[in-house]
Coordinates of C-alpha atoms in Angstrom, one line a residue:
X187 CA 249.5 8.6 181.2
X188 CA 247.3 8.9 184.1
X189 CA 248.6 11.8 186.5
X190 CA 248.3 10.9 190.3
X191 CA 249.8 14.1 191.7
X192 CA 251.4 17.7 190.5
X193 CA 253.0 19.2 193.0
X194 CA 255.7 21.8 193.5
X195 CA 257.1 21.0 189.7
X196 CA 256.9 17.3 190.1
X197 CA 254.5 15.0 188.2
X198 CA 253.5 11.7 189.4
X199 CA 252.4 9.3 187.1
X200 CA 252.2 5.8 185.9
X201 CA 251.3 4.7 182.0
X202 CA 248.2 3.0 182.1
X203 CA 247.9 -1.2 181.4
X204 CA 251.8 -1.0 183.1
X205 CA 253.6 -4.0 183.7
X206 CA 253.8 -5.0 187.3
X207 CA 255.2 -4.2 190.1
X208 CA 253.3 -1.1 191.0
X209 CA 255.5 1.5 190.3
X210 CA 255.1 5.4 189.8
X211 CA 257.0 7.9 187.7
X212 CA 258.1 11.0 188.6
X213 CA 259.6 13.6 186.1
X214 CA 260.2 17.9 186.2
X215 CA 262.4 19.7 184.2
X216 CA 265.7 18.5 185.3
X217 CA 264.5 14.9 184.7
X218 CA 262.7 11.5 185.5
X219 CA 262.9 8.7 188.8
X220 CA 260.9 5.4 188.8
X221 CA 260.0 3.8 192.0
X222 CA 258.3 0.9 193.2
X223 CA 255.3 1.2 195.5
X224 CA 254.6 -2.1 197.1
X225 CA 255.0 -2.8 200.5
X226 CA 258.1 -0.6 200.7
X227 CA 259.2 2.2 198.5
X228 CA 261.9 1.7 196.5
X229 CA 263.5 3.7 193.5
X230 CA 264.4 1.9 190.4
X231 CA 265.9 4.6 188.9
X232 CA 267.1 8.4 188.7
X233 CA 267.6 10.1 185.7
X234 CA 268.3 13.7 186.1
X235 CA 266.3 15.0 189.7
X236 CA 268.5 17.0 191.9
X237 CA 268.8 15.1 194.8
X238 CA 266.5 17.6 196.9
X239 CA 263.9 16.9 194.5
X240 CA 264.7 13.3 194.9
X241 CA 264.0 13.7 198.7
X242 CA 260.9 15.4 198.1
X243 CA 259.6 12.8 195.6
X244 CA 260.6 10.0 198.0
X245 CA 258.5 12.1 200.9
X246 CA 255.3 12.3 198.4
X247 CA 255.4 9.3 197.5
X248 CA 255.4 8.0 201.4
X249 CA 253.0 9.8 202.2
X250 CA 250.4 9.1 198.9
X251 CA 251.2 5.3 198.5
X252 CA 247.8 4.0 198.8
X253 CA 246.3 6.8 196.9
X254 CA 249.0 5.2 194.2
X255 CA 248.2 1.7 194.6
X256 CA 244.2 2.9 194.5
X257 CA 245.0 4.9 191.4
X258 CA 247.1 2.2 189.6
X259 CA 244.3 -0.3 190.0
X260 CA 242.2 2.0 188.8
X261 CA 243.9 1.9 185.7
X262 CA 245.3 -2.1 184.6

């Protein structure tokens, strides 16, 4: 499980040889989101994050998507 990011409690990551799309998985204590990273950003799930950590995820993830993509290649 390849980490991309750690950052104020919140782990990015993606399991490596994943299924497509290119996605990224974000988990703290509280609990785990899934979103797609393609052309836009889109969550496939929330299980648990508050929703200010929510916001913040969604922010990091803008703001990191090609490092994602890059990172996800990397790793199929």
């Amino acid at each position: 499980m390849p980490t991309v990011i750690n950052i104020c409690g919140l782990r990015f990551f993606f399991y490596s040889k994943d299924h497509e799309p290119v996605h990224v998985h974000v988990e703290n204590a509280d609990g785990e989101a899934k979103f797609e990273v393609e052309d836009e950003i889109k969550l496939v799930y929330n299980r648990g994050l508050k929703p200010k950590d929510l916001r913040f995820a969604i922010k990091i993830v803008a703001e990191n998507q090609e490092l994602i993509k890059t990172e996800w290649t990397k790793n199929q």
